[in-house]
GROMACS .gro file of C-alpha atoms in nm:
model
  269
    1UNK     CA    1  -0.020   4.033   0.225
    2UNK     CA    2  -0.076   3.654   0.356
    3UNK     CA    3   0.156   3.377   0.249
    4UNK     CA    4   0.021   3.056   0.330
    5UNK     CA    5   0.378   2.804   0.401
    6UNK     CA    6   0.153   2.517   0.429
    7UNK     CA    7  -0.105   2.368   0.094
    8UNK     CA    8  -0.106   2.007  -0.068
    9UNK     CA    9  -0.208   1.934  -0.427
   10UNK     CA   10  -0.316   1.564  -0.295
   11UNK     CA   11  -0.581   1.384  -0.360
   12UNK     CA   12  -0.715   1.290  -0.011
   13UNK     CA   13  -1.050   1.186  -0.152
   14UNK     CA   14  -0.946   0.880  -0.309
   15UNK     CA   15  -1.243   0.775  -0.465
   16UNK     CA   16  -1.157   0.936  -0.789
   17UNK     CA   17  -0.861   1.057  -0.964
   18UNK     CA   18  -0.782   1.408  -0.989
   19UNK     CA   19  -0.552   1.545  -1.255
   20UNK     CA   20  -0.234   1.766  -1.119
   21UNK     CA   21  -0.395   2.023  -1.337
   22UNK     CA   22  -0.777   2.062  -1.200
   23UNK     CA   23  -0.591   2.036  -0.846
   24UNK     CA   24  -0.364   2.343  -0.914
   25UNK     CA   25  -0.657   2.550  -1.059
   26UNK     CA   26  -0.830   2.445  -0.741
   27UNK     CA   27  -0.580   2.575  -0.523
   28UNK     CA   28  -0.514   2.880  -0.761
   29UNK     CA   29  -0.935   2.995  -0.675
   30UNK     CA   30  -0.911   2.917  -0.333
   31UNK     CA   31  -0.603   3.121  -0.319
   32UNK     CA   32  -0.788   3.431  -0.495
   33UNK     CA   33  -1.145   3.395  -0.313
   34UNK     CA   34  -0.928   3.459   0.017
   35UNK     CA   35  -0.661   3.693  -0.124
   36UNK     CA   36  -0.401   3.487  -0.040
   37UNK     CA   37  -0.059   3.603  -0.187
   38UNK     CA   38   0.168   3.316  -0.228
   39UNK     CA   39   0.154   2.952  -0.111
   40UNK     CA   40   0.422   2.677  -0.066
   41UNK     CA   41   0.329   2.383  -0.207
   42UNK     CA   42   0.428   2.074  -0.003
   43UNK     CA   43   0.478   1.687  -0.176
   44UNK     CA   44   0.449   1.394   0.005
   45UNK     CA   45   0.677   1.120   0.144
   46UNK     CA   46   0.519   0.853  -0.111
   47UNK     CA   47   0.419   0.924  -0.469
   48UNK     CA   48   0.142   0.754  -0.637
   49UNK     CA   49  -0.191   0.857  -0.893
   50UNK     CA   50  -0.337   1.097  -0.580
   51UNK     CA   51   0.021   1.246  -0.432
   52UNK     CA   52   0.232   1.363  -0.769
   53UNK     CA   53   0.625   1.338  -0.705
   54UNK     CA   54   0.833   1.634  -0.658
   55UNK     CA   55   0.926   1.667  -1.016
   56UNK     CA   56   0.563   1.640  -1.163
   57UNK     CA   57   0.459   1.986  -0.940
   58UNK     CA   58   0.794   2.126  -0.971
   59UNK     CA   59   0.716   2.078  -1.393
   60UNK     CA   60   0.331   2.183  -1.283
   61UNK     CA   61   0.387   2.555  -1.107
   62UNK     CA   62   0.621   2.655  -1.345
   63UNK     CA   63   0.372   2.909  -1.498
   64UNK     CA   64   0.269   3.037  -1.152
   65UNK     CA   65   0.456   3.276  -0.986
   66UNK     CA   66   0.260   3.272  -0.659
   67UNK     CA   67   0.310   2.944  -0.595
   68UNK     CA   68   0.676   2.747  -0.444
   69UNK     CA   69   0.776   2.391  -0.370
   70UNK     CA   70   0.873   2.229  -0.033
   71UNK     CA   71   0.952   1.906  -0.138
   72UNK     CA   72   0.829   1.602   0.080
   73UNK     CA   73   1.145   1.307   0.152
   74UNK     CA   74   1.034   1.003   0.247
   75UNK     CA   75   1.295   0.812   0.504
   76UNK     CA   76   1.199   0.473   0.404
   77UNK     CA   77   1.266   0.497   0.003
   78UNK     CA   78   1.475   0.774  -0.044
   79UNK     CA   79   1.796   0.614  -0.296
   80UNK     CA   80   2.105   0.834  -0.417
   81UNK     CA   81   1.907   0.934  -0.802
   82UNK     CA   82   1.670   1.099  -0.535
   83UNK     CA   83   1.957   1.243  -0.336
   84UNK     CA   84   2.081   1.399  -0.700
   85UNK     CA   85   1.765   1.530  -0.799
   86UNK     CA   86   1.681   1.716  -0.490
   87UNK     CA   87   2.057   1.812  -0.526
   88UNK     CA   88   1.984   1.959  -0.831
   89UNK     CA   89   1.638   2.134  -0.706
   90UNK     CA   90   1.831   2.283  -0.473
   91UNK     CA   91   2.091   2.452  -0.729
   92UNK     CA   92   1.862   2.604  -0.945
   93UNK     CA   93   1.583   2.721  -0.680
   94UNK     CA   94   1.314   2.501  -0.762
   95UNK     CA   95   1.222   2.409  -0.427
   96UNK     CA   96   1.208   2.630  -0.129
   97UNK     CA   97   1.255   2.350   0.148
   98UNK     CA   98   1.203   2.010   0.284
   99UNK     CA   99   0.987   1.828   0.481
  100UNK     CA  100   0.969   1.492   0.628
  101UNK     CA  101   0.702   1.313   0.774
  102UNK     CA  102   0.833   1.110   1.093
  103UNK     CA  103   0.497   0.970   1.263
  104UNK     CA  104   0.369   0.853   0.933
  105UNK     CA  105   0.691   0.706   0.812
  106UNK     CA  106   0.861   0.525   1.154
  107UNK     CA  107   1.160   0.750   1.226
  108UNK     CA  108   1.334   1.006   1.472
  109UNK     CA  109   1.450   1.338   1.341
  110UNK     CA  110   1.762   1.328   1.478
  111UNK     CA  111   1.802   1.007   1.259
  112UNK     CA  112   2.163   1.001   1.088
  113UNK     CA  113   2.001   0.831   0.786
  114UNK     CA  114   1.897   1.251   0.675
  115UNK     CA  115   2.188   1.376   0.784
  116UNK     CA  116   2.319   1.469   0.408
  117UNK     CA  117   1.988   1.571   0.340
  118UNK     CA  118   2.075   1.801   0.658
  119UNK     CA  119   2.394   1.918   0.545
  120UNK     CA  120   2.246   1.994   0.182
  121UNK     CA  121   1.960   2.240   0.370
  122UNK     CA  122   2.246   2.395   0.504
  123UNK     CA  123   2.447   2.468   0.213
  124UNK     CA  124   2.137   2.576   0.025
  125UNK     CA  125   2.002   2.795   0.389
  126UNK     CA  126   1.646   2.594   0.299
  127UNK     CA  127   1.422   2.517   0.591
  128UNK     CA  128   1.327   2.144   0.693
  129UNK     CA  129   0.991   2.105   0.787
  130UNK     CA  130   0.852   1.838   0.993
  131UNK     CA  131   0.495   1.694   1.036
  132UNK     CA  132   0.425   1.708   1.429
  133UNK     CA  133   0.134   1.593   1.654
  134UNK     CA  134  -0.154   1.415   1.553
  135UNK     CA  135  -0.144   1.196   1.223
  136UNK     CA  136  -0.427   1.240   0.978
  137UNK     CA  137  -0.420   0.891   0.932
  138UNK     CA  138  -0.478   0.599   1.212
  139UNK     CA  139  -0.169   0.417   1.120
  140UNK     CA  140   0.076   0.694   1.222
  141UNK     CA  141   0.242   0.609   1.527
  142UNK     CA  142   0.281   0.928   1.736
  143UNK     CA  143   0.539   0.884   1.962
  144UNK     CA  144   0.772   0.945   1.624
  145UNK     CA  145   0.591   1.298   1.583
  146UNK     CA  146   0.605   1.405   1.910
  147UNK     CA  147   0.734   1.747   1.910
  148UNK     CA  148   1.032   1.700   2.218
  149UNK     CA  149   1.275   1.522   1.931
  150UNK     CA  150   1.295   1.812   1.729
  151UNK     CA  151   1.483   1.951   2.016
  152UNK     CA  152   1.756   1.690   2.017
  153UNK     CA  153   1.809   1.806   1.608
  154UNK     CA  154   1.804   2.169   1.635
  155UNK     CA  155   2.071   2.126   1.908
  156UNK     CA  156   2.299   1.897   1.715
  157UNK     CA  157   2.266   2.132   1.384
  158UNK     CA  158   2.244   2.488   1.508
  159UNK     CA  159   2.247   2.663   1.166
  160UNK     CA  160   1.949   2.435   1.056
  161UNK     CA  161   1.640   2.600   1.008
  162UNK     CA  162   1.350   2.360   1.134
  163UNK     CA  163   0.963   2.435   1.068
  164UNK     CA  164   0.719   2.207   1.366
  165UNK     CA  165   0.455   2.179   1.143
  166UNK     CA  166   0.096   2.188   1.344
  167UNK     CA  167   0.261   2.357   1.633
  168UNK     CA  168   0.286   1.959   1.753
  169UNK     CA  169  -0.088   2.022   1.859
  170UNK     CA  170  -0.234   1.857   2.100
  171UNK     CA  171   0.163   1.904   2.259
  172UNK     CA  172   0.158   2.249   2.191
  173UNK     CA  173   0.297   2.365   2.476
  174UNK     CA  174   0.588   2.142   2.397
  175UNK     CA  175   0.623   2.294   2.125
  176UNK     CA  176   0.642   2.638   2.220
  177UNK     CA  177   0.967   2.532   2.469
  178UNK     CA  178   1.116   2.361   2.174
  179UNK     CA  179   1.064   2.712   1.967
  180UNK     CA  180   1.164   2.922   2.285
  181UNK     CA  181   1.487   2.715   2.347
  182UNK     CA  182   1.614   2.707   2.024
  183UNK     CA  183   1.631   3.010   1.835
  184UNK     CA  184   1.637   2.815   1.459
  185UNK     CA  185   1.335   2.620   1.532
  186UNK     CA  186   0.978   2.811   1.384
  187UNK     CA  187   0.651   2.648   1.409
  188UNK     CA  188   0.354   2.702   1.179
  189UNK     CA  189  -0.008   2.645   1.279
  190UNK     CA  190  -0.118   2.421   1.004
  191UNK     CA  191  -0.376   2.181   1.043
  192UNK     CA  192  -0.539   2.248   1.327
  193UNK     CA  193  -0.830   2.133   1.221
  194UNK     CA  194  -1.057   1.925   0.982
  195UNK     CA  195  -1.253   2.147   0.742
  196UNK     CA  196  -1.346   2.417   0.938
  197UNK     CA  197  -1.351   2.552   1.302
  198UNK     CA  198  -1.636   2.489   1.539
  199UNK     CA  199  -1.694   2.817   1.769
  200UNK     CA  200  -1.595   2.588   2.043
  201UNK     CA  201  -1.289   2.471   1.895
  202UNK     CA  202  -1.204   2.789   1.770
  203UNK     CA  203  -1.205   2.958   2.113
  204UNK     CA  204  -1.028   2.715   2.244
  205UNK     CA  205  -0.730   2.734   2.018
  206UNK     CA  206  -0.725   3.077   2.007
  207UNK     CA  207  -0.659   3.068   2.372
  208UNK     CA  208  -0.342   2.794   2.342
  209UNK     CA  209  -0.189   3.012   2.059
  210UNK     CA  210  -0.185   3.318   2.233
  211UNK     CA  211  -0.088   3.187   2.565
  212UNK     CA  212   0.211   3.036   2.343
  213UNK     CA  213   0.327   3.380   2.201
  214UNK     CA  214   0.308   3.500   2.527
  215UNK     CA  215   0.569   3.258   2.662
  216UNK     CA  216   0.779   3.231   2.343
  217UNK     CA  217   0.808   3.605   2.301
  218UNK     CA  218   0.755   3.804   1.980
  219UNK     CA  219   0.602   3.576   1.683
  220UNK     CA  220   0.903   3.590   1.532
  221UNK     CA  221   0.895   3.215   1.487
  222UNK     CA  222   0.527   3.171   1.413
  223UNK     CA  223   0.395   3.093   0.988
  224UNK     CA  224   0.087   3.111   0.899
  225UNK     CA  225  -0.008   2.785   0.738
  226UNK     CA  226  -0.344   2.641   0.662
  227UNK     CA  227  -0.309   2.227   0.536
  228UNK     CA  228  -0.546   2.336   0.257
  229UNK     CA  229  -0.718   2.109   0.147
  230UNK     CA  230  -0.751   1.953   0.452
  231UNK     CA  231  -0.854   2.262   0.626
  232UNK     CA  232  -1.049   2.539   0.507
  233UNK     CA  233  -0.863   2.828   0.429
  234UNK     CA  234  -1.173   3.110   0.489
  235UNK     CA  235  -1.199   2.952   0.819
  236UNK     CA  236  -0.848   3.012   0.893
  237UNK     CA  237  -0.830   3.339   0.784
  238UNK     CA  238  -1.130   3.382   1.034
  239UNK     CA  239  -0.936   3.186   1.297
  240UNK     CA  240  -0.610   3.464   1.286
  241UNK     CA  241  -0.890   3.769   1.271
  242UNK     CA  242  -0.975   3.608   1.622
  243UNK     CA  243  -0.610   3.629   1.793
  244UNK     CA  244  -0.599   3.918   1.994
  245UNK     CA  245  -0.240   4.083   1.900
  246UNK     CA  246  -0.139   4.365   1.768
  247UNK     CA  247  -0.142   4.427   1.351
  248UNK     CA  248   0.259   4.412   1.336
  249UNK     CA  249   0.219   4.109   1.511
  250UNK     CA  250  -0.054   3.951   1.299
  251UNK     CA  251   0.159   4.010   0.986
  252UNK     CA  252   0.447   3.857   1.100
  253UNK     CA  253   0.269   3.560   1.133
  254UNK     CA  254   0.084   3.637   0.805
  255UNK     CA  255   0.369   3.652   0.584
  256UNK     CA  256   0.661   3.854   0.717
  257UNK     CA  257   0.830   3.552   0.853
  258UNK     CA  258   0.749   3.346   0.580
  259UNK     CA  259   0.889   3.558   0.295
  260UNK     CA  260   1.258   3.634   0.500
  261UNK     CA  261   1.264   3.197   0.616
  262UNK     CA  262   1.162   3.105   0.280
  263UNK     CA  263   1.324   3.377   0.047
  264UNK     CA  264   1.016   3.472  -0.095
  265UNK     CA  265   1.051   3.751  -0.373
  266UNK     CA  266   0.691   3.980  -0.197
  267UNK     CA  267   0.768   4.266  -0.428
  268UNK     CA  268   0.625   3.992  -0.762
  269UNK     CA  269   0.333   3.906  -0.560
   0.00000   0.00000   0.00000
């Protein structure tokens, strides 16, 4: 089984429009050509004609049952009909999580401005996730998305559970002391890379993933997550053949730690 924690329905090639629809069905035959199982779907922190809101793919995957919804907060124009909704997602199990984007939007995430949003992850025993590392775009400021801060949150709410999205590459090693430290802090390996992985690259990263299960421990904390469709997922799947760990090891990362973190129902898939 592979669960894949980490997909976008954007449209990141903004010369044309693409309907919610022909991006789902997109995702849906990727999905299948690679035998993925289930993948979380994750909206962004702004919503215009190439990112649909929360409610538009929440109203869009109802007919799947392989697919879930982390929804995607924005810190700069959040307002309390927001805070409701998400409330409300949150009740009936529509979404599976959150995720903000500090680095793109100009925050901290120890910020008390989420701190309800916080508290209502707790109550509902939803992850937060949290784009780390590099920005996709040039107008992301880094030092926002720099891995360290998540430390200073997963302190100051223990019985949070917080996803490092990207494994904070290129502070990856930061990262894995953050993870290590903090035993409600997981990291997936997302986005790694632009379409697909050189042979170079490849080996390289390899090499900085395994040397970070080997000083983090067990892969307990580790989620297989691909950025699709910023990253290719066949390469990916290539990319975790490479690792050299064991097979219980490998699906722990694959989907074992997804489906307990997430609640993810394996025995529909």
């Amino acid at each position: 089984m592979i669960i894949d924690v980490h997909t976008h329905i954007n449209n990141y090639h903004e010369d044309r429009v693409v309907s919610l629809n022909e991006s789902l069905d997109k995702l849906s035959q990727n999905m299948k050509d690679n035998n993925i199982d289930y993948s979380l779907v994750l909206t962004s922190y702004k919503v215009n004609e190439h990112r649909p809101s929360t409610k538009q793919v929440v109203e869009a995957i109802k007919g799947y049952n392989n697919l879930g919804v982390v929804s995607g907060i924005s810190y700069l124009h959040y307002n309390h009909r927001d805070v409701i909704e998400i409330s409300d997602y949150l009740e009936k199990g529509f979404i599976k999580g959150l995720k903000f984007y500090p680095g793109y939007e100009p925050f901290y995430p120890n910020d008390i401005r989420f701190k309800l949003m916080y508290e209502m992850a707790i109550e509902y025993d939803v992850p937060v996730m949290f784009h780390s590392g590099d920005t996709y775009a040039p107008t992301g400021k880094i030092k926002y998305s720099h891995p360290i801060h998540i430390d200073d949150l997963a302190v100051d709410y223990p019985e949070l559970k917080i996803v490092i999205c990207h494994v904070g590459n290129p502070w990856i090693k930061d990262c894995m002391e953050v993870v290590y430290k903090n035993k409600n802090v997981y990291a997936d390996i997302s986005g790694l890379v632009l379409g697909d992985f050189s042979d170079k690259f490849e080996r390289y990263m390899k090499k900085e993933i395994e040397e970070m299960i080997t000083y983090a421990g067990d892969p307990k904390y580790l989620l297989y997550g691909t950025d699709w469709p910023i990253s290719n997922m066949k390469s990916y799947l290539k990319f975790m053949g490479q690792l050299d760990l064991a097979d219980e090891k490998k699906e722990l990362i694959l989907w074992k730690n997804a489906a307990e973190l997430f609640k993810i129902d394996t025995s529909k898939q």
